Amino acid sequence: MTMRKRNDMADLVSAVLTPVEPSQQFVTELRRSLTDAALRSHQSLVRRYRTAILIGAALFGSLASVVGVVALIVRQRSRMRAEPAR
Amino acid sequence: MTEPPSDLELVAQVRKDSSVFGLLYERYVTKIYNYVYYRTGNHHDAEDLTGRVFYRALMHIDRFVDRGVPFSAWLYRIAHNLVANWHRDHARRQELSLEDVTLTGTARETPESATEANEDRQRLLGAIRSLPTERQELLILKFVDHLSNAEIGQIMGRSEGAIKSLYHRTLLALRDDLIGPDGEPGTGASGWVSGLIDSADET
């Protein structure tokens, strides 16, 4: 196919495949609902983070208590072991 | 005057504040809508699928990784996949009507010539519709969304040269379809289809 004929064909296709505009109402409504979805997803992310922080803090607190109790027991035992020697 | 932020800059901002997604949406809504519209053939499904494309992009934006492929190509890939699912789910490709597709005539056309021209356009649209999906996609991206061969290559996962070659073969196939393999016009050929046949006779 020569360049000219190819250009003719391209011109024909170009005349048929013309860009269309989506309705303004559709564009506006979709933007609004995307903004809402973005906000919801942000809020749910914040909620998830908050829950994760709470769970983390609770776990840390429990772990600290357990470590404290264990340290106390170890200290008590070592003191008891030391006393008969005196 | 400051340059508008690039797509990549906007994507980085969206990861911190998802409301910025609206800017990306405004940048691409018409292009994606056009792509979907010409792939489905009607406004109702074009609106539905365009909405899904942007929802999916918003929800999965963390999955977009800059590996040299632009954000727009990622968006078109989402649209491509959704349209493919749509064709599979509805299994209606054969009965898809392109009557909705805008067929615009020029103001100078008489009623008869306008009818003739519309018939020709319908024939050409029918020929485009009968092309394999990737060729239809190429024509839509080129003529409706006005993308370059390089951009189309990034979307379709091919080299610029491969797109150029596919484009050439597509035009050739369309022309053969309209004129016929023996150089004879199909029944009802008129207007600019006849013009195309005349130009084919010149060589």
CSV table of N, CA and C in Angstrom, one decimal, chain A residues 30-81:
chain,number,residue,atom,x,y,z
A,30,LEU,N,-19.2,10.9,39.3
A,30,LEU,CA,-18.1,10.0,39.5
A,30,LEU,C,-17.0,10.6,40.4
A,31,ARG,N,-16.7,11.9,40.1
A,31,ARG,CA,-15.7,12.5,40.9
A,31,ARG,C,-16.1,12.6,42.4
A,32,ARG,N,-17.4,12.9,42.6
A,32,ARG,CA,-17.8,13.0,44.0
A,32,ARG,C,-17.8,11.6,44.7
A,33,SER,N,-18.2,10.6,44.0
A,33,SER,CA,-18.2,9.3,44.6
A,33,SER,C,-16.8,8.8,44.8
A,34,LEU,N,-15.9,9.2,43.9
A,34,LEU,CA,-14.5,8.8,44.1
A,34,LEU,C,-13.9,9.5,45.4
A,35,THR,N,-14.2,10.8,45.5
A,35,THR,CA,-13.8,11.5,46.7
A,35,THR,C,-14.3,10.9,47.9
A,36,ASP,N,-15.6,10.5,47.9
A,36,ASP,CA,-16.1,9.9,49.1
A,36,ASP,C,-15.4,8.6,49.4
A,37,ALA,N,-15.2,7.8,48.3
A,37,ALA,CA,-14.5,6.5,48.5
A,37,ALA,C,-13.1,6.7,49.1
A,38,ALA,N,-12.4,7.8,48.6
A,38,ALA,CA,-11.0,8.1,49.0
A,38,ALA,C,-11.1,8.4,50.5
A,39,LEU,N,-12.1,9.2,50.9
A,39,LEU,CA,-12.2,9.6,52.3
A,39,LEU,C,-12.5,8.4,53.2
A,40,ARG,N,-13.4,7.5,52.7
A,40,ARG,CA,-13.7,6.3,53.5
A,40,ARG,C,-12.5,5.5,53.6
A,41,SER,N,-11.8,5.3,52.5
A,41,SER,CA,-10.6,4.4,52.6
A,41,SER,C,-9.5,5.0,53.5
A,42,HIS,N,-9.5,6.4,53.5
A,42,HIS,CA,-8.5,7.1,54.5
A,42,HIS,C,-9.0,6.8,55.9
A,43,GLN,N,-10.3,7.0,56.2
A,43,GLN,CA,-10.8,6.8,57.5
A,43,GLN,C,-10.6,5.4,58.0
A,44,SER,N,-10.8,4.4,57.1
A,44,SER,CA,-10.7,3.0,57.5
A,44,SER,C,-9.2,2.7,57.7
A,45,LEU,N,-8.3,3.4,57.0
A,45,LEU,CA,-6.9,3.2,57.2
A,45,LEU,C,-6.5,3.8,58.6
A,46,VAL,N,-7.0,4.9,58.9
A,46,VAL,CA,-6.8,5.6,60.2
A,46,VAL,C,-7.3,4.7,61.3
A,47,ARG,N,-8.5,4.1,61.1
A,47,ARG,CA,-9.1,3.2,62.1
A,47,ARG,C,-8.3,2.0,62.3
A,48,ARG,N,-7.8,1.5,61.2
A,48,ARG,CA,-6.9,0.3,61.2
A,48,ARG,C,-5.6,0.6,62.0
A,49,TYR,N,-5.1,1.7,61.7
A,49,TYR,CA,-3.8,2.1,62.4
A,49,TYR,C,-4.1,2.3,63.9
A,50,ARG,N,-5.2,2.9,64.2
A,50,ARG,CA,-5.5,3.2,65.6
A,50,ARG,C,-5.7,1.8,66.3
A,51,THR,N,-6.4,0.9,65.7
A,51,THR,CA,-6.6,-0.4,66.3
A,51,THR,C,-5.3,-1.1,66.5
A,52,ALA,N,-4.4,-1.0,65.4
A,52,ALA,CA,-3.1,-1.7,65.5
A,52,ALA,C,-2.3,-1.1,66.6
A,53,ILE,N,-2.4,0.3,66.8
A,53,ILE,CA,-1.6,0.9,67.8
A,53,ILE,C,-2.1,0.5,69.2
A,54,LEU,N,-3.4,0.4,69.4
A,54,LEU,CA,-4.0,-0.1,70.6
A,54,LEU,C,-3.6,-1.5,71.0
A,55,ILE,N,-3.7,-2.4,70.0
A,55,ILE,CA,-3.3,-3.8,70.2
A,55,ILE,C,-1.8,-3.8,70.5
A,56,GLY,N,-1.0,-3.1,69.8
A,56,GLY,CA,0.4,-3.0,70.1
A,56,GLY,C,0.7,-2.6,71.5
A,57,ALA,N,0.0,-1.5,71.9
A,57,ALA,CA,0.3,-1.0,73.3
A,57,ALA,C,-0.2,-2.0,74.3
A,58,ALA,N,-1.3,-2.7,74.1
A,58,ALA,CA,-1.8,-3.7,75.0
A,58,ALA,C,-0.8,-4.8,75.1
A,59,LEU,N,-0.3,-5.3,74.0
A,59,LEU,CA,0.7,-6.3,74.0
A,59,LEU,C,2.0,-5.9,74.7
A,60,PHE,N,2.4,-4.7,74.4
A,60,PHE,CA,3.6,-4.2,75.1
A,60,PHE,C,3.4,-4.1,76.6
A,61,GLY,N,2.2,-3.7,77.0
A,61,GLY,CA,1.9,-3.6,78.4
A,61,GLY,C,2.0,-5.0,79.1
A,62,SER,N,1.3,-5.9,78.4
A,62,SER,CA,1.3,-7.3,79.0
A,62,SER,C,2.7,-7.9,79.1
A,63,LEU,N,3.4,-7.6,78.0
A,63,LEU,CA,4.8,-8.2,78.0
A,63,LEU,C,5.6,-7.6,79.1
A,64,ALA,N,5.5,-6.3,79.3
A,64,ALA,CA,6.2,-5.6,80.3
A,64,ALA,C,5.8,-6.1,81.7
A,65,SER,N,4.6,-6.4,81.9
A,65,SER,CA,4.1,-7.0,83.2
A,65,SER,C,4.8,-8.3,83.4
A,66,VAL,N,4.7,-9.2,82.4
A,66,VAL,CA,5.3,-10.5,82.5
A,66,VAL,C,6.8,-10.4,82.8
A,67,VAL,N,7.5,-9.6,82.1
A,67,VAL,CA,8.9,-9.4,82.3
A,67,VAL,C,9.2,-8.9,83.7
A,68,GLY,N,8.3,-8.0,84.2
A,68,GLY,CA,8.5,-7.5,85.6
A,68,GLY,C,8.3,-8.5,86.6
A,69,VAL,N,7.3,-9.4,86.4
A,69,VAL,CA,7.0,-10.5,87.4
A,69,VAL,C,8.2,-11.4,87.4
A,70,VAL,N,8.6,-11.8,86.2
A,70,VAL,CA,9.7,-12.8,86.0
A,70,VAL,C,11.0,-12.2,86.7
A,71,ALA,N,11.2,-10.9,86.5
A,71,ALA,CA,12.4,-10.3,87.1
A,71,ALA,C,12.3,-10.3,88.6
A,72,LEU,N,11.1,-10.0,89.1
A,72,LEU,CA,10.9,-10.0,90.5
A,72,LEU,C,11.2,-11.4,91.1
A,73,ILE,N,10.6,-12.5,90.5
A,73,ILE,CA,10.8,-13.8,90.9
A,73,ILE,C,12.3,-14.2,90.9
A,74,VAL,N,13.0,-13.9,89.8
A,74,VAL,CA,14.4,-14.2,89.7
A,74,VAL,C,15.2,-13.5,90.9
A,75,ARG,N,14.8,-12.2,91.1
A,75,ARG,CA,15.5,-11.4,92.1
A,75,ARG,C,15.3,-12.0,93.5
A,76,GLN,N,14.0,-12.4,93.7
A,76,GLN,CA,13.6,-13.0,95.0
A,76,GLN,C,14.4,-14.3,95.2
A,77,ARG,N,14.5,-15.1,94.2
A,77,ARG,CA,15.2,-16.4,94.3
A,77,ARG,C,16.7,-16.2,94.6
A,78,SER,N,17.2,-15.3,93.9
A,78,SER,CA,18.7,-15.1,94.0
A,78,SER,C,19.0,-14.6,95.4
A,79,ARG,N,18.1,-13.8,96.0
A,79,ARG,CA,18.2,-13.2,97.3
A,79,ARG,C,18.1,-14.4,98.3
A,80,MET,N,17.1,-15.3,98.1
A,80,MET,CA,16.9,-16.4,99.0
A,80,MET,C,18.1,-17.4,99.0
A,81,ARG,N,18.7,-17.5,97.8
A,81,ARG,CA,19.9,-18.4,97.7
A,81,ARG,C,21.1,-17.8,98.5
